Short mmCIF file of C-alpha atoms and ligand atoms in Angstrom, two decimals:
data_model
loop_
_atom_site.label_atom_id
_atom_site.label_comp_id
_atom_site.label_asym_id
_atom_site.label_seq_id
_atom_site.Cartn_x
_atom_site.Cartn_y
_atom_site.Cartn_z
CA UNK E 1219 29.30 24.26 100.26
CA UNK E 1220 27.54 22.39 97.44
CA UNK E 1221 27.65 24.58 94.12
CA UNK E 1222 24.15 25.86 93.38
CA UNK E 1223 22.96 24.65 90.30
CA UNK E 1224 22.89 27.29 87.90
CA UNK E 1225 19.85 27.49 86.39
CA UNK E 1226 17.99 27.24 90.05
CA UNK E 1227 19.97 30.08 90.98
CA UNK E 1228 18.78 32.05 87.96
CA UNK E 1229 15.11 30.57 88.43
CA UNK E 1230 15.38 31.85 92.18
CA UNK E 1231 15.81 35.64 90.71
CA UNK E 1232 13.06 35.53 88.39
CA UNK E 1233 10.36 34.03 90.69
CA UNK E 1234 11.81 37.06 93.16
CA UNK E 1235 11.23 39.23 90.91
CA UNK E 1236 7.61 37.67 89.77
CA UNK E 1237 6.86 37.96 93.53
CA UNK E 1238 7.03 41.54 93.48
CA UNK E 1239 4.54 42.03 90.95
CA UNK E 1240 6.51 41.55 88.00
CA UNK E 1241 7.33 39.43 84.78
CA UNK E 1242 10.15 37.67 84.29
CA UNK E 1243 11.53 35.16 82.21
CA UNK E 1244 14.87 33.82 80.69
CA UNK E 1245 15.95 34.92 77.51
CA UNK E 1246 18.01 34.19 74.39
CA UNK E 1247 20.40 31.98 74.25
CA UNK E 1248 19.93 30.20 77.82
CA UNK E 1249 16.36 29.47 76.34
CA UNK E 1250 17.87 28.07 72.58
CA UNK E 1251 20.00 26.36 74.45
CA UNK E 1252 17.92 24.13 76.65
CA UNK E 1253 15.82 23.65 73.98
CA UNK E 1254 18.59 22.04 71.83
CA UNK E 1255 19.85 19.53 74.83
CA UNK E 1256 22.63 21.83 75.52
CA UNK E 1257 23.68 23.26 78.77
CA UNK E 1258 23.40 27.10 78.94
CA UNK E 1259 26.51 29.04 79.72
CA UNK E 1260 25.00 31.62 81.34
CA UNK E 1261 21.44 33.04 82.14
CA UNK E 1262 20.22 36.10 81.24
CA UNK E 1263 16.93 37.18 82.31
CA UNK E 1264 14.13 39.61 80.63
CA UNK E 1265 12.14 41.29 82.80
CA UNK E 1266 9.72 44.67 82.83
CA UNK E 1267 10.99 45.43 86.34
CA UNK E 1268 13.30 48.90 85.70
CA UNK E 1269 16.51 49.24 86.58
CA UNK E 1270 15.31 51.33 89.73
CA UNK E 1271 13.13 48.53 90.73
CA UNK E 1272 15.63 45.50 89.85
CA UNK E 1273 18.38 47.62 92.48
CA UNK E 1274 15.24 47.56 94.79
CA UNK E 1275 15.06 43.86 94.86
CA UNK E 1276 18.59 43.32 94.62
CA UNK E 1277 20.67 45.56 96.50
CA UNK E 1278 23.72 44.31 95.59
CA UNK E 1279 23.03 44.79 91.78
CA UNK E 1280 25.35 46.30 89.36
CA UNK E 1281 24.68 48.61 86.73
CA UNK E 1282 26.13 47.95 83.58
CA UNK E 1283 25.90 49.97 80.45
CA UNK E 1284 22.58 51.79 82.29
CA UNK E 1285 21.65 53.42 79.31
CA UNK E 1286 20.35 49.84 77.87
CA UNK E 1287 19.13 48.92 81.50
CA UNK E 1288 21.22 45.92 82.28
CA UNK E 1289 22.36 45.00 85.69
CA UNK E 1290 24.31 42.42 86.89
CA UNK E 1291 23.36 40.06 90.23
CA UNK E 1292 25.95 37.98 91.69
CA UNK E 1293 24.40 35.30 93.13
CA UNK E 1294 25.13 31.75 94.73
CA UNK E 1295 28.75 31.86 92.77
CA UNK E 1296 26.66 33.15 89.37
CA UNK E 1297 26.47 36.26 87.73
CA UNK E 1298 22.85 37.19 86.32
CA UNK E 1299 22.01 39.63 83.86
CA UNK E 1300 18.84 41.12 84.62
CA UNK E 1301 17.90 43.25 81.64
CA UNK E 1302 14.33 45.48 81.17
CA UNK E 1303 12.15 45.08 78.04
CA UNK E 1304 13.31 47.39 76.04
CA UNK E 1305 13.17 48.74 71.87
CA UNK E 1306 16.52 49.66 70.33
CA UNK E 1307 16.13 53.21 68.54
CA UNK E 1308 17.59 53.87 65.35
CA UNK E 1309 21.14 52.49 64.63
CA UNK E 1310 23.69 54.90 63.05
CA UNK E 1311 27.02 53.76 63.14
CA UNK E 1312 26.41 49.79 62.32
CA UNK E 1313 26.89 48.57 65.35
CA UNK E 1314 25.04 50.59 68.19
CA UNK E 1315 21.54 51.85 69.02
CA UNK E 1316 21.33 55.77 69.11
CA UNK E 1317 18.57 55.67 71.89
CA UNK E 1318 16.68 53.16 73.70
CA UNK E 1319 14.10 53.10 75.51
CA UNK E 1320 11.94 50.61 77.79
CA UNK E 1321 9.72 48.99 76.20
CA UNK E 1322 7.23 46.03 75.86
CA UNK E 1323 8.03 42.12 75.83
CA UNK E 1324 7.20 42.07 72.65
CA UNK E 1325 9.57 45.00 71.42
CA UNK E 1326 12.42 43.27 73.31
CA UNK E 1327 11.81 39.49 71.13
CA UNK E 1328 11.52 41.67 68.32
CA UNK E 1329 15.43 43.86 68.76
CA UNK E 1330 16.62 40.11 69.23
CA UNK E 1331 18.95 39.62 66.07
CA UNK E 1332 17.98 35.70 65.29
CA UNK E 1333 14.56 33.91 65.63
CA UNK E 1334 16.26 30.67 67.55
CA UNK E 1335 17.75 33.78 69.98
CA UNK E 1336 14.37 36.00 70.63
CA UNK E 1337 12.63 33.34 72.35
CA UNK E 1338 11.74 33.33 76.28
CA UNK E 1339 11.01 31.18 78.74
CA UNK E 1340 8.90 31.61 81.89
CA UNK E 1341 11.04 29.65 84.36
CA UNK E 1342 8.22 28.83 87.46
CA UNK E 1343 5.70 28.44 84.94
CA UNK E 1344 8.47 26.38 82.50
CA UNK E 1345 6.26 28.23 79.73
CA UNK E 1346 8.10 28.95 76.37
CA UNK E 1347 6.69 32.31 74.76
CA UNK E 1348 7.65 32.36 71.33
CA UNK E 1349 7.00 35.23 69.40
CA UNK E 1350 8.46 34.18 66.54
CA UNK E 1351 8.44 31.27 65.85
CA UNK E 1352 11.61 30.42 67.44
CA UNK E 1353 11.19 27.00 68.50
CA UNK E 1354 10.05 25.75 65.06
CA UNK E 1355 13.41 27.03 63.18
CA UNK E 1356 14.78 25.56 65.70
CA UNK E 1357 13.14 22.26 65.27
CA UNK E 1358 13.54 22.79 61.37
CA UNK E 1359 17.57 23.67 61.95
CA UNK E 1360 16.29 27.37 60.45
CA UNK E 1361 18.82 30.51 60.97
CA UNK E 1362 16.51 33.50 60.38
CA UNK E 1363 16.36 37.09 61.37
CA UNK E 1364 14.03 38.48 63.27
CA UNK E 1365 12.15 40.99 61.19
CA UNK E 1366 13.37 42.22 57.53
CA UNK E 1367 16.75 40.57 57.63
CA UNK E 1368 18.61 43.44 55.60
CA UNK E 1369 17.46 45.97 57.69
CA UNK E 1370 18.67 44.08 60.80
CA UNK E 1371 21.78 42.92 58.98
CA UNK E 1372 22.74 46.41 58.55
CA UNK E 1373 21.77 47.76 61.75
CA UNK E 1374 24.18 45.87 63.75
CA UNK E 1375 26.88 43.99 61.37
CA UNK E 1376 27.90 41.89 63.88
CA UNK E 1377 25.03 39.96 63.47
CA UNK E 1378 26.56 39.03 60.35
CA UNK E 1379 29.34 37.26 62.07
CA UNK E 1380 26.85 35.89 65.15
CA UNK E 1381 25.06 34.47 61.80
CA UNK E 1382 27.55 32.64 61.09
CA UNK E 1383 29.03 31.60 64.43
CA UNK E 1384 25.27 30.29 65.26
CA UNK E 1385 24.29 28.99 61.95
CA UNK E 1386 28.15 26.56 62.05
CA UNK E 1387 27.27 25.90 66.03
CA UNK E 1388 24.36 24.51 66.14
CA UNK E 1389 24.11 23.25 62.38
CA UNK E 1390 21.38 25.52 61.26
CA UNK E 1391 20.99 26.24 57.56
CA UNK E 1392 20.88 30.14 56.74
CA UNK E 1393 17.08 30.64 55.45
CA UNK E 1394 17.29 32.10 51.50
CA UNK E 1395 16.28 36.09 52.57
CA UNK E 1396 18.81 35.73 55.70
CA UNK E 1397 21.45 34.78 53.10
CA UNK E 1398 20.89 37.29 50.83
CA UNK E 1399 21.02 40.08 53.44
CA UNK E 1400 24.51 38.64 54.73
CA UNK E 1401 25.89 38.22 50.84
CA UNK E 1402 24.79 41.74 49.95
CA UNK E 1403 27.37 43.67 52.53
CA UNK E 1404 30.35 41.76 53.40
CA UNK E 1405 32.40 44.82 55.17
CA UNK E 1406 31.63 44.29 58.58
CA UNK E 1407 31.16 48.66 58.73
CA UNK E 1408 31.18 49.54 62.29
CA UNK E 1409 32.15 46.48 63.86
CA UNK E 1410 35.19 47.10 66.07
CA UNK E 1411 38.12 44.53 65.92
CA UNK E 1412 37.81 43.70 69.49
CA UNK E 1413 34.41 41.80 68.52
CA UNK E 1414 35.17 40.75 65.01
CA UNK E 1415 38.49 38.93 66.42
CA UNK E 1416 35.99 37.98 69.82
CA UNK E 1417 33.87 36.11 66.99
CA UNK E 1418 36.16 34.59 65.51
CA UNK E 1419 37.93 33.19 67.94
CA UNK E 1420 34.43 31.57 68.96
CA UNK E 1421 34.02 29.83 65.50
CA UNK E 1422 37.51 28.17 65.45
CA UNK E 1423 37.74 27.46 68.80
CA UNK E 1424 34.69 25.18 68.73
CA UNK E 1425 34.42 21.75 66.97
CA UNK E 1426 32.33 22.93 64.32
CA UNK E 1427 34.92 25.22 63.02
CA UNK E 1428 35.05 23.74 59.15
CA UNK E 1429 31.82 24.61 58.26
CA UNK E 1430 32.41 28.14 59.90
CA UNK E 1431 35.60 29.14 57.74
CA UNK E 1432 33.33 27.42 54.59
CA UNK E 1433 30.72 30.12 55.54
CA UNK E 1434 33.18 32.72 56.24
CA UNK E 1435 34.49 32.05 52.89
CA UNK E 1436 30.94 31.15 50.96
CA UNK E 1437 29.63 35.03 52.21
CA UNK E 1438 33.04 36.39 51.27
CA UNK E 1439 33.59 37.47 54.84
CA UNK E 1440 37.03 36.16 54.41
CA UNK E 1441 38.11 39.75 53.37
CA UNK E 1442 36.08 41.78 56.37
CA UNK E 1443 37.97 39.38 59.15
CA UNK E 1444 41.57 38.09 57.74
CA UNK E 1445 42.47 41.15 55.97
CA UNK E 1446 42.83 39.73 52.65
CA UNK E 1447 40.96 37.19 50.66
CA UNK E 1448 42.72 33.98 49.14
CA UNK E 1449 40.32 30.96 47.55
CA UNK E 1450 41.31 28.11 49.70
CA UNK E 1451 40.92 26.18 46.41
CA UNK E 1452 42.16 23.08 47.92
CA UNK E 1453 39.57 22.45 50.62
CA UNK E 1454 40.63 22.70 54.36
CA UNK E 1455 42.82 19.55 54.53
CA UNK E 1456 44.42 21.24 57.24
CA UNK E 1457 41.36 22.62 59.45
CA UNK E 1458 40.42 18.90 58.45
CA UNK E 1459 43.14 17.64 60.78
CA UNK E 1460 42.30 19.12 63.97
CA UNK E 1461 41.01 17.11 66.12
CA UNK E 1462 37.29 18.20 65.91
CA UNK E 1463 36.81 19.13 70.22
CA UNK E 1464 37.27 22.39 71.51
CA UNK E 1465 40.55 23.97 71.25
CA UNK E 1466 42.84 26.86 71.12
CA UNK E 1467 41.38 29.15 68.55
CA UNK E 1468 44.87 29.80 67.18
CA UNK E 1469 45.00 26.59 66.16
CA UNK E 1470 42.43 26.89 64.01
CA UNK E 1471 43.64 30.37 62.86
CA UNK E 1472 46.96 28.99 61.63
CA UNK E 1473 45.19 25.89 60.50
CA UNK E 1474 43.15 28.30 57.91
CA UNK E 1475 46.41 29.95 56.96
CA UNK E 1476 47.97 26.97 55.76
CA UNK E 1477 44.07 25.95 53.71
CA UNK E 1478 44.36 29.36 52.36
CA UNK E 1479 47.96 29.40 51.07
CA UNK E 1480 48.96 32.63 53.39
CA UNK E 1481 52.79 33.31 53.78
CA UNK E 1482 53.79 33.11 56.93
CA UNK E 1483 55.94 35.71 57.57
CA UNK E 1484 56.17 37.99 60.36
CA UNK E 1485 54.37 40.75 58.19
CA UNK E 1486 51.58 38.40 57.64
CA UNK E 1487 52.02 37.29 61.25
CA UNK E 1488 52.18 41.08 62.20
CA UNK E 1489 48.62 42.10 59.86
CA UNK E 1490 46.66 39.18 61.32
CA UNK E 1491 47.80 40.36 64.99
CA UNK E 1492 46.76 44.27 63.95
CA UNK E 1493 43.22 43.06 62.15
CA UNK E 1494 42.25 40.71 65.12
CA UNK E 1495 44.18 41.82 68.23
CA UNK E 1496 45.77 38.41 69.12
CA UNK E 1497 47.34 38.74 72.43
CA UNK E 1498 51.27 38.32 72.30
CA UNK E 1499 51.18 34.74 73.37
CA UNK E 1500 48.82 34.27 70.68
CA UNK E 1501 50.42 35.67 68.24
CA UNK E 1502 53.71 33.88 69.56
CA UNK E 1503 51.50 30.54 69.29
CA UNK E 1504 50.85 31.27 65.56
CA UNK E 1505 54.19 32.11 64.58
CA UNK E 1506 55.19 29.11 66.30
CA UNK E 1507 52.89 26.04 64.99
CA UNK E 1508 53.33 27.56 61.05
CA UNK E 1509 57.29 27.92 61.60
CA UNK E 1510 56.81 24.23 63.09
CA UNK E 1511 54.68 22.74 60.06
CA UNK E 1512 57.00 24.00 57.74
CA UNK E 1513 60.31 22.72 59.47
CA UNK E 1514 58.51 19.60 60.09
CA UNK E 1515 57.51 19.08 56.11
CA UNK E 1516 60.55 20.59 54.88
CA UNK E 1517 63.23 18.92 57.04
CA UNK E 1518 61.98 16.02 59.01
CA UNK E 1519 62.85 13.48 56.35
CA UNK E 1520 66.48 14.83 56.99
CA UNK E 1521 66.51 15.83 60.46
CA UNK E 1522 68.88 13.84 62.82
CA UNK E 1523 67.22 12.19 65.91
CA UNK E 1524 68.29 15.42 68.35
CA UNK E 1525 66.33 17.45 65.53
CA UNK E 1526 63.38 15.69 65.80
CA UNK E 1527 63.41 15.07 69.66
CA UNK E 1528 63.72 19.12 70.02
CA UNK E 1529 60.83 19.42 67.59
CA UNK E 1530 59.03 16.86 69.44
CA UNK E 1531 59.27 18.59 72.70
CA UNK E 1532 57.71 21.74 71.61
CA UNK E 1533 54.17 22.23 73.20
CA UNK E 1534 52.71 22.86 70.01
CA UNK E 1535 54.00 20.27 68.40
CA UNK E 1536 50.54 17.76 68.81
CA UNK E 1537 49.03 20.41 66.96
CA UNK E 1538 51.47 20.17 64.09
CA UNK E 1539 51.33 16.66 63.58
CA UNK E 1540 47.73 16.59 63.55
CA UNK E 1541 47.80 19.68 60.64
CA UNK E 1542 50.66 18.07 58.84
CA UNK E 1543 48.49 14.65 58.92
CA UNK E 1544 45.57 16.60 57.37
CA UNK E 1545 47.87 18.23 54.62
CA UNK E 1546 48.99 14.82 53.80
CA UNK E 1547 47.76 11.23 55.32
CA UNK E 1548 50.76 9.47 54.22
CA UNK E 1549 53.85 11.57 55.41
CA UNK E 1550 51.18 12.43 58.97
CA UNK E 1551 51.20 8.70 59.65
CA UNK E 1552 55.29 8.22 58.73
CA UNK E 1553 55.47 11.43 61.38
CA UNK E 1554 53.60 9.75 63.68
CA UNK E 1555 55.56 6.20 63.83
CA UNK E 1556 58.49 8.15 63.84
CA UNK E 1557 57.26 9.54 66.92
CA UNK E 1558 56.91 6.19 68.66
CA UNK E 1559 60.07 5.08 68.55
CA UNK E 1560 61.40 8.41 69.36
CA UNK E 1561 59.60 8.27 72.33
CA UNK E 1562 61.23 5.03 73.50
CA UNK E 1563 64.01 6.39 74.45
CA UNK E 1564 62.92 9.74 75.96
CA UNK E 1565 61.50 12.97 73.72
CA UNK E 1566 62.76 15.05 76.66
CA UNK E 1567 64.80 13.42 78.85
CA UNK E 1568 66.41 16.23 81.80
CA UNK E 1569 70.09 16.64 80.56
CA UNK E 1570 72.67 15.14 82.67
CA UNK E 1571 74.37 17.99 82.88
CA UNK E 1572 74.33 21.50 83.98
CA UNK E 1573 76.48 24.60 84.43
CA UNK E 1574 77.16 23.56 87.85
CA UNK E 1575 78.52 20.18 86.54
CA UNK E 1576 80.89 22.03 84.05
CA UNK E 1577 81.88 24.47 87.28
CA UNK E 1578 82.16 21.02 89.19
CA UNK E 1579 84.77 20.24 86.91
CA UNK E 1580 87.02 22.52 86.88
CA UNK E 1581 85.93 24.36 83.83
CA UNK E 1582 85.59 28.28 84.25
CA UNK E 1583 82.01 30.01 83.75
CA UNK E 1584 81.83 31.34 80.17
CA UNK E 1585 79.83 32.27 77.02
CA UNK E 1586 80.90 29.10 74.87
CA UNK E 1587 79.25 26.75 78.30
CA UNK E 1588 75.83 26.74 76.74
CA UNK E 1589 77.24 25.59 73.45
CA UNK E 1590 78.89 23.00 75.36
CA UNK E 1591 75.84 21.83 77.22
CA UNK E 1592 73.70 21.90 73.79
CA UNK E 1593 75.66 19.96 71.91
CA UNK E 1594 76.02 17.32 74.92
CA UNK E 1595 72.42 17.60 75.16
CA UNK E 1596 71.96 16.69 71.32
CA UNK E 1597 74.22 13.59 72.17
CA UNK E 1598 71.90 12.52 74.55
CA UNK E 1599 68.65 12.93 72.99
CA UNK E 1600 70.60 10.44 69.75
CA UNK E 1601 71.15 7.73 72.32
CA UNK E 1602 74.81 8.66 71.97
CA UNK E 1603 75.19 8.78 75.88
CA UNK E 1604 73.56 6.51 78.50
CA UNK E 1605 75.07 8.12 81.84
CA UNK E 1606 76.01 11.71 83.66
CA UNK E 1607 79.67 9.98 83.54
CA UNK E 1608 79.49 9.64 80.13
CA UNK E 1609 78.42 13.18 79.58
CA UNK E 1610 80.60 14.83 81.86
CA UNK E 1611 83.57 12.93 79.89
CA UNK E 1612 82.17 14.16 76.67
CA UNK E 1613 81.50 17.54 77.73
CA UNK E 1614 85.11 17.62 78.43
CA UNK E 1615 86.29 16.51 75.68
CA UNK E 1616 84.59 19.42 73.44
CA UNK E 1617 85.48 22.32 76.06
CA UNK E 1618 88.95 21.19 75.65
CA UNK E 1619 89.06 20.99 71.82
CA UNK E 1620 87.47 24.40 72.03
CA UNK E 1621 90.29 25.48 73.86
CA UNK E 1622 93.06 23.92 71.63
CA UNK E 1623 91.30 25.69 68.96
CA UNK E 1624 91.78 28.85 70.89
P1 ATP R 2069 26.13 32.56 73.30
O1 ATP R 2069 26.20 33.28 74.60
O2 ATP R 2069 26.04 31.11 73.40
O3 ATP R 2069 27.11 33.03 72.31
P2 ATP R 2069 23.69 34.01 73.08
O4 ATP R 2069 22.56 33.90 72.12
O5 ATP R 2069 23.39 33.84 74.52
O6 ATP R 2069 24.76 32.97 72.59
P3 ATP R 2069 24.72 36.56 73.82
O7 ATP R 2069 25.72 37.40 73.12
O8 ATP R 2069 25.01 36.04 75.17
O9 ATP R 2069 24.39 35.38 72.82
O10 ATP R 2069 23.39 37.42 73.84
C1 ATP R 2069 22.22 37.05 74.55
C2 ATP R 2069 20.98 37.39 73.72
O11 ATP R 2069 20.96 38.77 73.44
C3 ATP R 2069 20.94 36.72 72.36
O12 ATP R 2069 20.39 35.42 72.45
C4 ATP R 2069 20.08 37.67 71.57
O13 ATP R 2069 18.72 37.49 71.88
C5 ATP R 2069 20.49 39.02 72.11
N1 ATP R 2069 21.60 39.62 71.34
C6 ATP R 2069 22.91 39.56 71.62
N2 ATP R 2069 23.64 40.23 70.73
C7 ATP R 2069 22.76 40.77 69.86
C8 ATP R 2069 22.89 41.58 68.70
N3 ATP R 2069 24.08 41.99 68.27
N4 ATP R 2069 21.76 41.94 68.05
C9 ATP R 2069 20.55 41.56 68.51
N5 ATP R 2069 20.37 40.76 69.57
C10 ATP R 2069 21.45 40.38 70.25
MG1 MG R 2070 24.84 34.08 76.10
#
């Protein structure tokens, strides 16, 4: 079956929907998107049909969070959110509305946190309805709130962060009221760490995450989402190194701990996992690349070729060239030769040996075989053995040493 093109799919729903009587459009982000070159990730569509009546026209809707009036349509290998105009009531706790109700299309542009995010767009008509002013911040590379940014700021605090994220995305300079409401409360009150480590992860994840951490730092945020705040004094040689395409976010994370001087201990390690709720592989991954970058600048000079083949072979290790590179051009670049002619003669070859072999032999099963097999192994990756023979002879000769020592 030929994928469906997602934006026809999403058209298809809203000229349903205008078919039976009512508006429709796409909204937010799917609209900002197009209008910047960019293809959407996903389509969400605005519509004064109510929930009642969107489950009328699509059976197989689901209702999510039906308090705001949002429901879901699955459709030609899509998902849809179909969500009515509505007005967010007062917000008490920083984060959500206390009440909403349906309202008008202009009421929804206006709860829309940015003016590049409250736009719409009729899709059959391909009109653009632009309350305010959207498109020309756009066009002008303008962050602003919609409304009096303070009072939006602190009605929802994640917008702070979604400032940020947005304004380092899609290169948009923070207009001079925005900026003031995000430098006036930098505690991110209310905003759960679920989202504030969801955000981040979005910012150094995606190419443009320099000028995000210089944000994060120039609005003091640093505090609100690391847990502490540091002046990375020294620029962000290391952030600098990554390879400026999409990527893990921990990458970036640890990339920002090295910029910012953090320890990186396992209670450092163990704060950053609390504050942002890394996943254990994630927080694995972090402990990992810094460990890495500091064995790498501290002992590769040193280390013998078995060292540096091991390090080598670790998956993370691309990473921590390209963040040692950043941290320093010269010793990067030695790193990197280095590499090269490690690579001629294997970074990982499969050992010639195994347990088996050693069983094969005539040696008995035991706790000192995988010392025996490592340090055969380390002979192998220095060039010190060129056949299974070989091994198997050297092997040998250290299991019966050990025993003689015994
Ligand atoms: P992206 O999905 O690329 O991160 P987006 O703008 O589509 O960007 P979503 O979180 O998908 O962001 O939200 C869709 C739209 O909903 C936004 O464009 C905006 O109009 C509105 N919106 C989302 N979150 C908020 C918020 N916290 N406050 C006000 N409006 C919001
Ligand atoms: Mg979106």
């Amino acid at each position: 079956m030929k994928p469906v093109d997602p934006r026809d799919n999403a058209s298809d729903v809203a000229r349903h929907l205008q078919e039976n009587g009512h508006v429709a459009y796409f909204a937010g982000g799917c609209v900002r998107d197009r209008l910047l070159g960019l293809a959407p990730v996903d389509y969400d569509i605005a519509t004064d049909a109510t929930p009642d009546r969107v489950k009328a026209l699509f059976p197989h809707a689901i209702s999510v969070g039906e308090s705001f009036g949002v429901m879901l349509v699955r459709r030609g290998g899509h998902t849809l959110e179909i969500a009515t105009f509505r007005s967010d009531g007062l917000y008490r706790d920083g984060r959500h509305p206390e009440t909403i109700r349906f309202g008008t299309e202009i009421e929804d542009a206006a709860r829309r946190d940015f003016t590049v995010n409250a736009m719409f767009e009729d899709p059959v008509s391909g009109l653009l309805i632009d309350h305010f002013n959207g498109r020309a911040d756009l066009d002008d590379r303008v962050l602003r709130a919609v409304g009096d940014p303070a009072e939006r700021l602190s009605e929802d605090r994640l917008r702070v962060l979604r400032a940020i994220r947005f304004a380092a995305r899609f290169e948009l300079e923070i207009e001079a009221t925005t900026a003031a409401a995000l430098r006036s409360d930098h505690t991110l009150e209310g905003v759960s760490r679920e989202r504030v480590g969801g955000e981040l992860r979005r910012m150094l994840s995606d190419s443009t995450r320099v000028r995000a951490v210089e944000l994060l730092e120039s609005f003091a945020l640093d505090l609100a989402v690391l847990g502490t705040a540091r002046p990375s004094g020294g620029g962000h040689p290391a952030l600098k190194g990554l390879a400026p395409e999409n990527r893990e976010p921990i990458d970036g994370l640890a990339a920002w701990m090295l910029d910012r001087e953090d320890p990186a201990d396992r209670t450092s390690i163990r704060a950053l996992r609390d504050g942002l709720l890394l996943s254990n592989r994630e927080e694995r991954r972090l402990e990992s690349v810094l460990t890495l970058v500091r064995e790498v600048e501290d002992g590769w000079e040193r280390a013998s070729m078995a060292q540096r083949k091991r390090s080598a072979a670790r998956e993370e290790f691309t990473t921590v060239v390209e963040l040692v590179r950043g941290r320093d051009a010269g010793f990067g670049a030695g790193v990197m030769s280095d590499l090269l002619e490690l690579e001629a003669t294997g970074i990982a070859p499969d050992p010639f040996l195994s347990g088996e072999d050693l069983i094969g032999a005539g040696l008995s099963p035991g706790p000192d075989f995988k010392q025996i097999l490592d340090v055969t192994y380390d002979a192998q990756l220095e060039g010190d053995l060129e056949t299974r023979a070989e091994a198997l002879a050297f092997a040998l000769k250290i299991a019966r040493r050990a025993q003689g020592d015994g």
